[in-house]
Short mmCIF file of C-alpha atoms in Angstrom, two decimals:
data_model
loop_
_atom_site.label_atom_id
_atom_site.label_comp_id
_atom_site.label_asym_id
_atom_site.label_seq_id
_atom_site.Cartn_x
_atom_site.Cartn_y
_atom_site.Cartn_z
CA MET R 65 87.54 96.93 69.60
CA ILE R 66 87.13 95.27 72.73
CA LYS R 67 83.99 92.51 72.91
CA ASN R 68 82.08 91.33 76.02
CA LYS R 69 80.67 87.80 76.32
CA ILE R 70 77.78 87.24 78.76
CA LEU R 71 77.19 83.71 80.01
CA TRP R 72 74.06 83.06 82.01
CA PHE R 73 74.13 80.28 84.54
CA ALA R 74 71.24 78.58 86.30
CA LEU R 75 71.13 78.96 90.05
CA PHE R 76 72.35 75.39 90.47
CA ALA R 77 75.68 76.35 88.86
CA LEU R 78 77.08 76.77 92.38
CA PRO R 79 76.35 74.50 95.35
CA PHE R 80 74.26 76.16 98.01
CA MET R 81 72.09 75.19 100.96
CA ALA R 82 68.56 74.18 100.05
CA ILE R 83 65.92 76.11 101.92
CA ALA R 84 63.00 74.00 103.11
CA ASN R 85 60.44 76.78 103.20
CA GLU R 86 61.06 79.15 100.26
CA SER R 87 57.85 81.05 100.93
CA ALA R 88 59.26 82.19 104.24
CA VAL R 89 62.21 83.93 102.57
CA SER R 90 61.77 87.68 102.28
CA ASP R 91 63.41 90.12 99.89
CA SER R 92 65.69 91.49 102.61
CA ASN R 93 69.34 90.74 103.34
CA ILE R 94 70.39 90.93 99.70
CA VAL R 95 74.14 91.29 99.12
CA ASN R 96 75.53 92.23 95.69
CA PHE R 97 79.19 91.55 94.88
CA SER R 98 81.54 90.46 92.13
CA VAL R 99 84.76 88.48 91.85
CA GLN R 100 87.25 88.16 89.01
CA ALA R 101 89.64 85.58 87.61
CA GLU R 102 92.25 86.62 85.05
CA GLN R 103 95.27 85.27 83.25
CA GLU R 104 97.87 86.67 80.87
CA VAL R 105 98.92 84.40 78.02
CA PRO R 106 100.90 84.72 74.79
CA ALA R 107 98.75 85.87 71.89
CA ASP R 108 98.68 83.26 69.13
CA VAL R 109 97.36 85.33 66.21
CA LEU R 110 99.25 88.16 64.51
CA GLN R 111 97.43 90.70 62.33
CA VAL R 112 99.15 93.27 60.12
CA LYS R 113 97.25 96.04 58.37
CA LEU R 114 98.96 97.04 55.13
CA PHE R 115 98.17 99.82 52.71
CA LEU R 116 99.03 100.98 49.22
CA GLN R 117 98.44 104.61 48.20
CA GLU R 118 99.16 106.35 44.89
CA GLU R 119 98.33 109.71 43.30
CA ASN R 120 97.92 110.69 39.67
CA ALA R 121 96.31 113.41 37.61
CA ASN R 122 94.74 110.78 35.34
CA LEU R 123 92.20 108.49 37.01
CA GLN R 124 92.52 105.66 34.49
CA THR R 125 96.28 105.62 34.84
CA LEU R 126 95.96 105.64 38.61
CA HIS R 127 93.58 102.67 38.57
CA GLN R 128 96.00 100.71 36.42
CA VAL R 129 98.99 101.45 38.65
CA ILE R 130 97.10 100.43 41.77
CA SER R 131 95.70 97.27 40.13
CA ASP R 132 99.13 96.15 38.92
CA LYS R 133 100.78 96.62 42.32
CA LEU R 134 97.83 95.07 44.15
CA ASN R 135 97.75 91.99 41.93
CA GLN R 136 101.49 91.60 42.38
CA SER R 137 101.07 91.68 46.16
CA ILE R 138 98.03 89.39 46.25
CA ASN R 139 99.78 86.76 44.13
CA LYS R 140 102.70 86.77 46.55
CA ILE R 141 100.38 86.50 49.57
CA LYS R 142 98.57 83.52 48.04
CA THR R 143 101.81 81.54 48.00
CA GLN R 144 101.66 81.37 51.80
CA SER R 145 98.82 79.09 52.91
CA ALA R 146 99.44 80.02 56.57
CA VAL R 147 98.46 83.64 55.85
CA VAL R 148 94.91 84.79 55.13
CA ILE R 149 93.50 88.14 54.03
CA LYS R 150 90.88 89.15 56.60
CA HIS R 151 89.80 92.52 55.23
CA HIS R 152 90.08 94.41 51.96
CA ASN R 153 89.09 97.96 51.11
CA ARG R 154 89.76 100.18 48.07
CA SER R 155 88.85 103.86 47.84
CA THR R 156 89.38 106.77 45.43
CA ASN R 157 89.24 110.45 46.37
CA LEU R 158 89.77 113.76 44.62
CA ARG R 159 93.07 115.58 45.08
CA TYR R 160 93.15 119.37 45.48
CA ASN R 161 95.93 121.93 45.23
CA ASP R 162 96.62 124.68 47.78
CA LYS R 163 94.03 126.89 46.05
CA GLY R 164 91.29 124.34 46.52
CA GLN R 165 91.22 123.35 42.86
CA LYS R 166 90.95 119.75 41.76
CA ASN R 167 94.23 118.60 40.27
CA GLY R 168 94.08 114.82 40.36
CA TRP R 169 93.14 111.69 42.25
CA ILE R 170 94.27 109.70 45.27
CA GLU R 171 93.62 105.98 45.46
CA ARG R 172 94.23 103.77 48.48
CA VAL R 173 93.96 100.07 49.20
CA ASP R 174 93.90 98.64 52.74
CA PHE R 175 93.88 95.03 53.81
CA VAL R 176 94.69 92.95 56.88
CA LEU R 177 96.90 89.87 56.84
CA GLU R 178 96.42 87.34 59.64
CA SER R 179 98.40 84.28 60.65
CA GLN R 180 99.23 82.08 63.61
CA ASN R 181 102.71 81.62 62.15
CA GLN R 182 104.65 84.72 63.17
CA ALA R 183 107.79 83.82 61.23
CA VAL R 184 105.95 83.25 57.96
CA LEU R 185 103.95 86.45 58.23
CA SER R 186 107.02 88.49 59.16
CA GLN R 187 108.92 87.16 56.16
CA LEU R 188 105.99 87.83 53.85
CA VAL R 189 105.62 91.42 55.06
CA ASP R 190 109.33 91.97 54.40
CA GLU R 191 108.90 90.66 50.87
CA LEU R 192 106.01 93.07 50.29
CA SER R 193 107.90 96.07 51.65
CA ASP R 194 108.81 97.42 48.22
CA VAL R 195 105.11 97.92 47.44
CA LEU R 196 103.19 98.08 50.71
CA SER R 197 103.51 99.92 54.03
CA ILE R 198 102.40 98.88 57.51
CA GLU R 199 99.67 100.94 59.12
CA ASN R 200 99.39 98.95 62.34
CA ILE R 201 100.06 95.62 63.99
CA ASN R 202 97.58 93.84 66.20
CA THR R 203 97.72 90.62 68.22
CA THR R 204 94.89 88.55 69.58
CA LEU R 205 93.88 85.06 70.63
CA SER R 206 92.40 82.58 68.22
CA PRO R 207 88.74 81.70 68.91
CA GLU R 208 89.79 78.21 70.01
CA ALA R 209 92.40 79.45 72.48
CA ARG R 210 90.08 82.16 73.81
CA GLU R 211 87.21 79.73 74.41
CA LYS R 212 89.48 77.27 76.20
CA LEU R 213 90.93 79.97 78.45
CA GLU R 214 87.52 81.48 79.21
CA ASP R 215 86.24 78.05 80.28
CA VAL R 216 89.11 77.71 82.76
CA LEU R 217 88.65 81.25 84.08
CA SER R 218 84.88 80.76 84.37
CA GLN R 219 85.44 77.82 86.69
CA GLN R 220 87.84 79.88 88.77
CA ALA R 221 85.45 82.82 88.93
CA LEU R 222 82.56 80.59 90.00
CA HIS R 223 84.69 79.03 92.72
CA LYS R 224 85.68 82.48 93.97
CA PHE R 225 82.02 83.54 93.95
CA GLN R 226 81.11 80.54 96.10
CA GLN R 227 83.96 81.26 98.53
CA LYS R 228 82.96 84.93 98.79
CA ALA R 229 79.33 84.02 99.39
CA GLU R 230 80.27 81.61 102.17
CA LEU R 231 82.61 84.21 103.70
CA ILE R 232 79.82 86.80 103.77
CA GLN R 233 77.38 84.32 105.22
CA THR R 234 79.62 83.12 108.06
CA SER R 235 81.06 86.57 108.81
CA LEU R 236 77.57 87.99 109.31
CA SER R 237 76.44 84.95 111.34
CA PHE R 238 73.72 83.77 108.97
CA LYS R 239 72.86 80.06 108.67
CA HIS R 240 72.40 79.80 104.93
CA TYR R 241 72.41 81.75 101.70
CA ARG R 242 70.79 81.39 98.32
CA ILE R 243 71.87 82.80 94.97
CA VAL R 244 69.49 85.45 93.69
CA SER R 245 71.30 86.24 90.44
CA LEU R 246 74.55 85.30 88.77
CA TYR R 247 76.19 85.90 85.40
CA LEU R 248 79.66 85.81 83.94
CA GLN R 249 81.29 88.55 81.89
CA ALA R 250 84.42 87.73 79.89
CA GLN R 251 86.57 90.45 78.41
CA ASN R 252 89.99 91.19 77.05
CA ASP R 253 91.92 93.73 79.12
CA SER R 254 95.19 93.57 77.23
CA GLY R 255 96.96 96.57 75.82
CA TYR R 256 98.40 94.30 73.13
CA ASN R 257 95.14 93.19 71.62
CA GLN R 258 92.19 94.32 69.48
CA ASP R 259 93.44 97.56 67.94
CA LYS R 260 95.43 98.61 71.03
CA MET R 261 98.86 97.39 69.92
CA LEU R 262 99.39 99.84 67.08
CA TYR R 263 102.66 100.69 65.41
CA ALA R 264 103.10 103.36 62.75
CA VAL R 265 105.92 101.60 60.92
CA LYS R 266 107.22 102.66 57.52
CA MET R 267 108.95 99.74 55.87
CA THR R 268 112.22 100.28 54.07
CA ALA R 269 114.44 97.87 52.23
CA ASP R 270 117.16 97.96 54.89
CA GLN R 271 114.90 97.80 57.93
CA ALA R 272 113.53 94.57 59.37
CA VAL R 273 109.85 94.59 60.26
CA PRO R 274 109.47 94.33 64.07
CA LEU R 275 106.58 91.87 64.29
CA GLU R 276 105.92 90.35 67.71
CA THR R 277 102.83 88.59 68.99
CA GLY R 278 103.12 89.94 72.55
CA ARG R 279 100.76 88.85 75.32
CA THR R 280 97.08 89.28 76.03
CA LYS R 281 95.12 89.25 79.28
CA ILE R 282 91.68 87.65 79.52
CA SER R 283 89.45 88.12 82.55
CA VAL R 284 86.14 86.61 83.60
CA GLN R 285 84.04 88.41 86.18
CA ALA R 286 81.29 86.70 88.17
CA ILE R 287 78.66 89.27 89.11
CA GLY R 288 75.70 88.36 91.26
CA ALA R 289 73.67 88.66 94.40
CA ILE R 290 72.93 86.36 97.31
CA GLN R 291 70.27 86.45 99.98
CA LEU R 292 71.31 85.70 103.54
CA ILE R 293 68.98 83.38 105.49
CA GLU R 294 68.55 83.30 109.25
#
């Protein structure tokens, strides 16, 4: 799921010409526009969604099988301090035959492993391959890396907004301009991030798990309006 971050800036966030008589400024000559700064960087967080699914006619037996395999997997995951479990879900549903009659149970466990160490996570997933299967792989930026990049792109977007405002002002032969409104919108546009990089991969003992962090693109858009002053 892609998230939007709105940053409000005071009007003094960009340098502009002070107007001596504000009361003389009308509501005309308003120009709305937007500019964008973006950068593609390597993703530094790898997420792998794994699942375990079993079927059995006896519910108690099914619960025990799932619990044994899950505990085995969790104990192995806990040996790697660089890997954390971000999400865990366990569900049980009825199983029906082709005549619509209940003939057993289906139980499934899903959880997401996350790490900034690609090699460690890849090795761990390989070790779990005899019990678990991969549903999808996702890459993203860590909160720290994202915040740092958004700060840099915000500065670039603000500078572009100022340049565009001055270009509009001089091109239309106005003496000054003032900022009427301005806000920043940061978003992730990458096809490798936030549930977009999905692989339906069935792990087998003789097949290496193709885990790659890929790249992600972050953009910051400055959206606002200026008023041109004679």
